[in-house]
Amino acid sequence: MDDFTSLRRNMVDCQLRTYDVTDRAVLAAADSVPREDFVPADLAHLAYLDRSIALPGTGRALMTPMVIARMIQLLDLQPGDAALEYAGGTGYGAALMAHMGATVTLWEPDEAARALAQAALARAGVQGVAIASAQPAAASFDAILVSGACETTPQNFFLLRGEGRLIVVEGAGRSARVKLYRKSADAVAGRPVFDAAAPILTEFSRPPAFVF
């Protein structure tokens, strides 16, 4: 067992399992996908720490392992589901969902992040992930993972098929919480599911208020 394999197993046992991640498919994906391949080589030593990792040269970051794993667990993915990761940076979340049997699209508007994702997914040997720079067609997905925090509600609900799910971190700092949205017919309803912080996505940041 190499060092990264040992660190990955420790992440699963000591971070994910203790953070209410119990779904076997999620745990198996986290134990198999080499997170170190989704960060620059000089940051590989940070890959399995309980922290988010900024991706140099981009406006993106990887969320902490336990937050992204628990968010994916709440999406209740089934093999064959069409899944979307938005703003996934190097695509670690997309890789986890692909390992679980989903057909995955990584929609990443950040050009530098897309280039990193192409290299990372190839390096990790991940199959079944398409990378998109533009908005996908409406009603394309059963599940959407927004990989970052939003201070304003993302308007990606129209991308969901009937009975689709979207999960996102809403808010900043200590007030942030993960919210799960479900689509039923033409209506979408959301509920908070757990408190968690994540790096803010600038495209969903709140405009600064005017202060005297």
PDB file of C-alpha atoms in Angstrom:
ATOM      1  CA  MET A   1       0.000   0.000   0.000  1.00  0.00           C
ATOM      2  CA  ASP A   2       1.563   3.321  -1.067  1.00  0.00           C
ATOM      3  CA  ASP A   3       1.416   6.504   1.010  1.00  0.00           C
ATOM      4  CA  PHE A   4      -1.488   8.050  -0.912  1.00  0.00           C
ATOM      5  CA  THR A   5      -3.536   4.857  -0.707  1.00  0.00           C
ATOM      6  CA  SER A   6      -3.035   4.853   3.049  1.00  0.00           C
ATOM      7  CA  LEU A   7      -3.975   8.529   3.299  1.00  0.00           C
ATOM      8  CA  ARG A   8      -7.073   7.913   1.196  1.00  0.00           C
ATOM      9  CA  ARG A   9      -8.191   5.053   3.433  1.00  0.00           C
ATOM     10  CA  ASN A  10      -7.583   7.210   6.496  1.00  0.00           C
ATOM     11  CA  MET A  11      -9.666  10.015   4.943  1.00  0.00           C
ATOM     12  CA  VAL A  12     -12.561   7.629   4.415  1.00  0.00           C
ATOM     13  CA  ASP A  13     -12.387   6.146   7.911  1.00  0.00           C
ATOM     14  CA  CYS A  14     -11.574   9.235   9.970  1.00  0.00           C
ATOM     15  CA  GLN A  15     -13.224  12.066   8.028  1.00  0.00           C
ATOM     16  CA  LEU A  16     -16.097  10.721   5.940  1.00  0.00           C
ATOM     17  CA  ARG A  17     -17.469   7.988   8.194  1.00  0.00           C
ATOM     18  CA  THR A  18     -17.387  10.319  11.196  1.00  0.00           C
ATOM     19  CA  TYR A  19     -19.278  12.986   9.210  1.00  0.00           C
ATOM     20  CA  ASP A  20     -22.354  10.839   8.578  1.00  0.00           C
ATOM     21  CA  VAL A  21     -21.197   9.614   5.178  1.00  0.00           C
ATOM     22  CA  THR A  22     -22.529   6.045   5.228  1.00  0.00           C
ATOM     23  CA  ASP A  23     -23.513   5.288   1.631  1.00  0.00           C
ATOM     24  CA  ARG A  24     -21.356   2.407   0.410  1.00  0.00           C
ATOM     25  CA  ALA A  25     -21.122   3.701  -3.140  1.00  0.00           C
ATOM     26  CA  VAL A  26     -19.896   7.117  -1.966  1.00  0.00           C
ATOM     27  CA  LEU A  27     -17.358   5.565   0.406  1.00  0.00           C
ATOM     28  CA  ALA A  28     -16.120   3.187  -2.296  1.00  0.00           C
ATOM     29  CA  ALA A  29     -15.697   6.067  -4.736  1.00  0.00           C
ATOM     30  CA  ALA A  30     -13.791   8.149  -2.187  1.00  0.00           C
ATOM     31  CA  ASP A  31     -11.585   5.151  -1.421  1.00  0.00           C
ATOM     32  CA  SER A  32     -10.844   4.589  -5.119  1.00  0.00           C
ATOM     33  CA  VAL A  33     -10.547   8.004  -6.794  1.00  0.00           C
ATOM     34  CA  PRO A  34      -7.014   9.410  -6.272  1.00  0.00           C
ATOM     35  CA  ARG A  35      -7.713  12.906  -4.906  1.00  0.00           C
ATOM     36  CA  GLU A  36      -3.999  13.727  -5.214  1.00  0.00           C
ATOM     37  CA  ASP A  37      -4.444  13.681  -9.009  1.00  0.00           C
ATOM     38  CA  PHE A  38      -6.924  16.554  -8.762  1.00  0.00           C
ATOM     39  CA  VAL A  39      -4.516  19.077  -7.261  1.00  0.00           C
ATOM     40  CA  PRO A  40      -1.234  20.408  -8.700  1.00  0.00           C
ATOM     41  CA  ALA A  41       1.717  18.116  -7.947  1.00  0.00           C
ATOM     42  CA  ASP A  42       3.265  20.579  -5.499  1.00  0.00           C
ATOM     43  CA  LEU A  43       0.028  20.545  -3.466  1.00  0.00           C
ATOM     44  CA  ALA A  44      -0.458  16.769  -3.460  1.00  0.00           C
ATOM     45  CA  HIS A  45       0.587  16.600   0.197  1.00  0.00           C
ATOM     46  CA  LEU A  46      -2.586  18.603   1.025  1.00  0.00           C
ATOM     47  CA  ALA A  47      -4.976  16.354  -0.902  1.00  0.00           C
ATOM     48  CA  TYR A  48      -6.292  14.331   2.053  1.00  0.00           C
ATOM     49  CA  LEU A  49      -6.367  17.015   4.715  1.00  0.00           C
ATOM     50  CA  ASP A  50      -9.665  18.273   6.117  1.00  0.00           C
ATOM     51  CA  ARG A  51      -9.452  21.550   4.202  1.00  0.00           C
ATOM     52  CA  SER A  52     -10.408  23.136   0.908  1.00  0.00           C
ATOM     53  CA  ILE A  53      -7.617  23.611  -1.619  1.00  0.00           C
ATOM     54  CA  ALA A  54      -7.372  26.662  -3.876  1.00  0.00           C
ATOM     55  CA  LEU A  55      -6.353  25.805  -7.430  1.00  0.00           C
ATOM     56  CA  PRO A  56      -3.603  28.242  -8.487  1.00  0.00           C
ATOM     57  CA  GLY A  57      -4.229  30.227 -11.646  1.00  0.00           C
ATOM     58  CA  THR A  58      -7.994  29.687 -11.468  1.00  0.00           C
ATOM     59  CA  GLY A  59     -10.964  31.095  -9.597  1.00  0.00           C
ATOM     60  CA  ARG A  60     -11.760  27.656  -8.200  1.00  0.00           C
ATOM     61  CA  ALA A  61     -11.004  25.451  -5.209  1.00  0.00           C
ATOM     62  CA  LEU A  62     -11.699  21.874  -4.174  1.00  0.00           C
ATOM     63  CA  MET A  63     -14.118  21.616  -1.279  1.00  0.00           C
ATOM     64  CA  THR A  64     -13.123  19.579   1.769  1.00  0.00           C
ATOM     65  CA  PRO A  65     -13.444  15.807   1.239  1.00  0.00           C
ATOM     66  CA  MET A  66     -16.153  15.329   3.843  1.00  0.00           C
ATOM     67  CA  VAL A  67     -18.366  18.156   2.574  1.00  0.00           C
ATOM     68  CA  ILE A  68     -18.286  17.060  -1.067  1.00  0.00           C
ATOM     69  CA  ALA A  69     -18.828  13.401  -0.113  1.00  0.00           C
ATOM     70  CA  ARG A  70     -21.817  14.189   2.085  1.00  0.00           C
ATOM     71  CA  MET A  71     -23.324  16.441  -0.582  1.00  0.00           C
ATOM     72  CA  ILE A  72     -23.019  13.667  -3.179  1.00  0.00           C
ATOM     73  CA  GLN A  73     -24.568  11.209  -0.730  1.00  0.00           C
ATOM     74  CA  LEU A  74     -27.627  13.453  -0.418  1.00  0.00           C
ATOM     75  CA  LEU A  75     -28.080  13.484  -4.205  1.00  0.00           C
ATOM     76  CA  ASP A  76     -29.002   9.788  -3.930  1.00  0.00           C
ATOM     77  CA  LEU A  77     -27.325   8.936  -7.233  1.00  0.00           C
ATOM     78  CA  GLN A  78     -28.356   5.798  -9.072  1.00  0.00           C
ATOM     79  CA  PRO A  79     -26.314   4.056 -11.769  1.00  0.00           C
ATOM     80  CA  GLY A  80     -27.193   5.579 -15.120  1.00  0.00           C
ATOM     81  CA  ASP A  81     -28.285   8.935 -13.703  1.00  0.00           C
ATOM     82  CA  ALA A  82     -27.245  11.999 -15.683  1.00  0.00           C
ATOM     83  CA  ALA A  83     -25.282  14.156 -13.255  1.00  0.00           C
ATOM     84  CA  LEU A  84     -23.754  17.612 -13.509  1.00  0.00           C
ATOM     85  CA  GLU A  85     -20.951  19.135 -11.480  1.00  0.00           C
ATOM     86  CA  TYR A  86     -20.919  22.917 -11.781  1.00  0.00           C
ATOM     87  CA  ALA A  87     -17.709  24.851 -11.048  1.00  0.00           C
ATOM     88  CA  GLY A  88     -15.893  21.668 -10.100  1.00  0.00           C
ATOM     89  CA  GLY A  89     -12.427  22.980 -10.832  1.00  0.00           C
ATOM     90  CA  THR A  90     -10.357  19.915 -11.615  1.00  0.00           C
ATOM     91  CA  GLY A  91     -13.432  17.691 -11.468  1.00  0.00           C
ATOM     92  CA  TYR A  92     -12.955  15.641  -8.305  1.00  0.00           C
ATOM     93  CA  GLY A  93     -16.700  15.619  -7.607  1.00  0.00           C
ATOM     94  CA  ALA A  94     -17.401  14.590 -11.199  1.00  0.00           C
ATOM     95  CA  ALA A  95     -14.914  11.727 -10.823  1.00  0.00           C
ATOM     96  CA  LEU A  96     -16.636  10.491  -7.658  1.00  0.00           C
ATOM     97  CA  MET A  97     -20.045  10.535  -9.332  1.00  0.00           C
ATOM     98  CA  ALA A  98     -18.693   8.760 -12.430  1.00  0.00           C
ATOM     99  CA  HIS A  99     -17.228   6.040 -10.203  1.00  0.00           C
ATOM    100  CA  MET A 100     -20.738   5.586  -8.784  1.00  0.00           C
ATOM    101  CA  GLY A 101     -22.085   4.813 -12.258  1.00  0.00           C
ATOM    102  CA  ALA A 102     -23.489   8.191 -13.252  1.00  0.00           C
ATOM    103  CA  THR A 103     -23.004   9.746 -16.674  1.00  0.00           C
ATOM    104  CA  VAL A 104     -21.381  13.025 -15.709  1.00  0.00           C
ATOM    105  CA  THR A 105     -20.884  16.452 -17.234  1.00  0.00           C
ATOM    106  CA  LEU A 106     -18.447  18.907 -15.671  1.00  0.00           C
ATOM    107  CA  TRP A 107     -19.671  22.411 -16.549  1.00  0.00           C
ATOM    108  CA  GLU A 108     -16.729  24.662 -15.804  1.00  0.00           C
ATOM    109  CA  PRO A 109     -16.814  28.220 -17.209  1.00  0.00           C
ATOM    110  CA  ASP A 110     -13.290  28.919 -15.858  1.00  0.00           C
ATOM    111  CA  GLU A 111     -10.949  28.217 -18.797  1.00  0.00           C
ATOM    112  CA  ALA A 112      -7.853  27.581 -16.689  1.00  0.00           C
ATOM    113  CA  ALA A 113      -9.784  25.188 -14.450  1.00  0.00           C
ATOM    114  CA  ARG A 114     -11.096  23.301 -17.493  1.00  0.00           C
ATOM    115  CA  ALA A 115      -7.551  22.710 -18.688  1.00  0.00           C
ATOM    116  CA  LEU A 116      -6.593  21.371 -15.245  1.00  0.00           C
ATOM    117  CA  ALA A 117      -9.688  19.147 -15.225  1.00  0.00           C
ATOM    118  CA  GLN A 118      -8.857  17.574 -18.577  1.00  0.00           C
ATOM    119  CA  ALA A 119      -5.393  16.685 -17.317  1.00  0.00           C
ATOM    120  CA  ALA A 120      -6.588  15.501 -13.896  1.00  0.00           C
ATOM    121  CA  LEU A 121      -9.347  13.241 -15.225  1.00  0.00           C
ATOM    122  CA  ALA A 122      -6.939  11.678 -17.726  1.00  0.00           C
ATOM    123  CA  ARG A 123      -4.249  11.240 -15.069  1.00  0.00           C
ATOM    124  CA  ALA A 124      -6.715   9.516 -12.751  1.00  0.00           C
ATOM    125  CA  GLY A 125      -8.036   7.306 -15.557  1.00  0.00           C
ATOM    126  CA  VAL A 126     -11.623   8.507 -15.069  1.00  0.00           C
ATOM    127  CA  GLN A 127     -14.109   7.532 -17.779  1.00  0.00           C
ATOM    128  CA  GLY A 128     -17.594   8.870 -18.423  1.00  0.00           C
ATOM    129  CA  VAL A 129     -17.045  12.590 -17.728  1.00  0.00           C
ATOM    130  CA  ALA A 130     -17.715  15.187 -20.432  1.00  0.00           C
ATOM    131  CA  ILE A 131     -16.288  18.681 -19.942  1.00  0.00           C
ATOM    132  CA  ALA A 132     -18.404  21.648 -21.020  1.00  0.00           C
ATOM    133  CA  SER A 133     -17.575  25.347 -21.161  1.00  0.00           C
ATOM    134  CA  ALA A 134     -21.105  26.446 -22.078  1.00  0.00           C
ATOM    135  CA  GLN A 135     -24.440  25.942 -20.393  1.00  0.00           C
ATOM    136  CA  PRO A 136     -25.958  22.510 -21.122  1.00  0.00           C
ATOM    137  CA  ALA A 137     -29.474  22.114 -22.506  1.00  0.00           C
ATOM    138  CA  ALA A 138     -32.472  22.503 -20.226  1.00  0.00           C
ATOM    139  CA  ALA A 139     -33.917  19.457 -18.454  1.00  0.00           C
ATOM    140  CA  SER A 140     -30.729  17.448 -18.982  1.00  0.00           C
ATOM    141  CA  PHE A 141     -29.864  16.179 -15.498  1.00  0.00           C
ATOM    142  CA  ASP A 142     -31.150  14.008 -12.688  1.00  0.00           C
ATOM    143  CA  ALA A 143     -28.676  15.474 -10.188  1.00  0.00           C
ATOM    144  CA  ILE A 144     -26.603  18.654  -9.955  1.00  0.00           C
ATOM    145  CA  LEU A 145     -23.686  19.255  -7.588  1.00  0.00           C
ATOM    146  CA  VAL A 146     -22.657  22.906  -7.222  1.00  0.00           C
ATOM    147  CA  SER A 147     -19.055  22.744  -6.034  1.00  0.00           C
ATOM    148  CA  GLY A 148     -18.728  25.944  -4.089  1.00  0.00           C
ATOM    149  CA  ALA A 149     -20.671  28.339  -1.910  1.00  0.00           C
ATOM    150  CA  CYS A 150     -23.270  30.733  -3.309  1.00  0.00           C
ATOM    151  CA  GLU A 151     -24.311  33.938  -1.604  1.00  0.00           C
ATOM    152  CA  THR A 152     -27.140  34.230  -4.132  1.00  0.00           C
ATOM    153  CA  THR A 153     -29.297  31.249  -5.147  1.00  0.00           C
ATOM    154  CA  PRO A 154     -27.989  29.611  -8.337  1.00  0.00           C
ATOM    155  CA  GLN A 155     -30.525  29.616 -11.161  1.00  0.00           C
ATOM    156  CA  ASN A 156     -29.682  26.152 -12.492  1.00  0.00           C
ATOM    157  CA  PHE A 157     -33.011  24.541 -11.612  1.00  0.00           C
ATOM    158  CA  PHE A 158     -34.219  24.561 -15.221  1.00  0.00           C
ATOM    159  CA  LEU A 159     -31.402  22.097 -16.014  1.00  0.00           C
ATOM    160  CA  LEU A 160     -33.100  19.474 -13.849  1.00  0.00           C
ATOM    161  CA  ARG A 161     -35.343  16.761 -15.231  1.00  0.00           C
ATOM    162  CA  GLY A 162     -38.542  15.844 -13.419  1.00  0.00           C
ATOM    163  CA  GLU A 163     -37.771  14.610  -9.879  1.00  0.00           C
ATOM    164  CA  GLY A 164     -34.223  15.979 -10.232  1.00  0.00           C
ATOM    165  CA  ARG A 165     -32.083  17.096  -7.288  1.00  0.00           C
ATOM    166  CA  LEU A 166     -29.651  19.990  -6.856  1.00  0.00           C
ATOM    167  CA  ILE A 167     -27.354  20.457  -3.884  1.00  0.00           C
ATOM    168  CA  VAL A 168     -25.420  23.605  -3.024  1.00  0.00           C
ATOM    169  CA  VAL A 169     -23.731  25.438  -0.153  1.00  0.00           C
ATOM    170  CA  GLU A 170     -25.615  28.693   0.436  1.00  0.00           C
ATOM    171  CA  GLY A 171     -24.132  31.578   2.386  1.00  0.00           C
ATOM    172  CA  ALA A 172     -20.663  32.447   3.591  1.00  0.00           C
ATOM    173  CA  GLY A 173     -18.597  31.643   6.663  1.00  0.00           C
ATOM    174  CA  ARG A 174     -20.327  30.324   9.770  1.00  0.00           C
ATOM    175  CA  SER A 175     -23.779  31.122   8.436  1.00  0.00           C
ATOM    176  CA  ALA A 176     -23.356  28.843   5.389  1.00  0.00           C
ATOM    177  CA  ARG A 177     -25.397  25.681   5.085  1.00  0.00           C
ATOM    178  CA  VAL A 178     -25.931  22.980   2.515  1.00  0.00           C
ATOM    179  CA  LYS A 179     -29.344  23.068   0.888  1.00  0.00           C
ATOM    180  CA  LEU A 180     -30.962  20.274  -1.132  1.00  0.00           C
ATOM    181  CA  TYR A 181     -33.501  21.203  -3.809  1.00  0.00           C
ATOM    182  CA  ARG A 182     -35.931  18.767  -5.445  1.00  0.00           C
ATOM    183  CA  LYS A 183     -37.936  19.286  -8.594  1.00  0.00           C
ATOM    184  CA  SER A 184     -41.491  17.979  -8.864  1.00  0.00           C
ATOM    185  CA  ALA A 185     -43.368  18.769 -12.058  1.00  0.00           C
ATOM    186  CA  ASP A 186     -42.572  22.441 -12.666  1.00  0.00           C
ATOM    187  CA  ALA A 187     -41.929  23.360  -9.033  1.00  0.00           C
ATOM    188  CA  VAL A 188     -38.673  23.268  -7.079  1.00  0.00           C
ATOM    189  CA  ALA A 189     -38.522  23.200  -3.279  1.00  0.00           C
ATOM    190  CA  GLY A 190     -35.437  23.257  -1.068  1.00  0.00           C
ATOM    191  CA  ARG A 191     -34.547  22.443   2.505  1.00  0.00           C
ATOM    192  CA  PRO A 192     -31.380  22.938   4.577  1.00  0.00           C
ATOM    193  CA  VAL A 193     -29.652  19.664   5.418  1.00  0.00           C
ATOM    194  CA  PHE A 194     -26.447  20.498   7.301  1.00  0.00           C
ATOM    195  CA  ASP A 195     -24.121  23.380   8.127  1.00  0.00           C
ATOM    196  CA  ALA A 196     -20.912  23.595   6.103  1.00  0.00           C
ATOM    197  CA  ALA A 197     -18.629  26.230   4.645  1.00  0.00           C
ATOM    198  CA  ALA A 198     -17.051  26.226   1.188  1.00  0.00           C
ATOM    199  CA  PRO A 199     -15.084  28.641  -0.992  1.00  0.00           C
ATOM    200  CA  ILE A 200     -17.345  31.281  -2.548  1.00  0.00           C
ATOM    201  CA  LEU A 201     -18.068  31.073  -6.263  1.00  0.00           C
ATOM    202  CA  THR A 202     -17.505  34.620  -7.510  1.00  0.00           C
ATOM    203  CA  GLU A 203     -20.315  34.365 -10.068  1.00  0.00           C
ATOM    204  CA  PHE A 204     -22.720  33.805  -7.173  1.00  0.00           C
ATOM    205  CA  SER A 205     -21.266  36.322  -4.737  1.00  0.00           C
ATOM    206  CA  ARG A 206     -23.479  39.050  -3.327  1.00  0.00           C
ATOM    207  CA  PRO A 207     -22.715  42.541  -4.675  1.00  0.00           C
ATOM    208  CA  PRO A 208     -21.052  44.677  -1.999  1.00  0.00           C
ATOM    209  CA  ALA A 209     -23.475  46.895  -0.136  1.00  0.00           C
ATOM    210  CA  PHE A 210     -22.915  50.654  -0.143  1.00  0.00           C
ATOM    211  CA  VAL A 211     -21.625  51.845   3.230  1.00  0.00           C
ATOM    212  CA  PHE A 212     -21.292  55.475   4.326  1.00  0.00           C
TER     213      PHE A 212
END
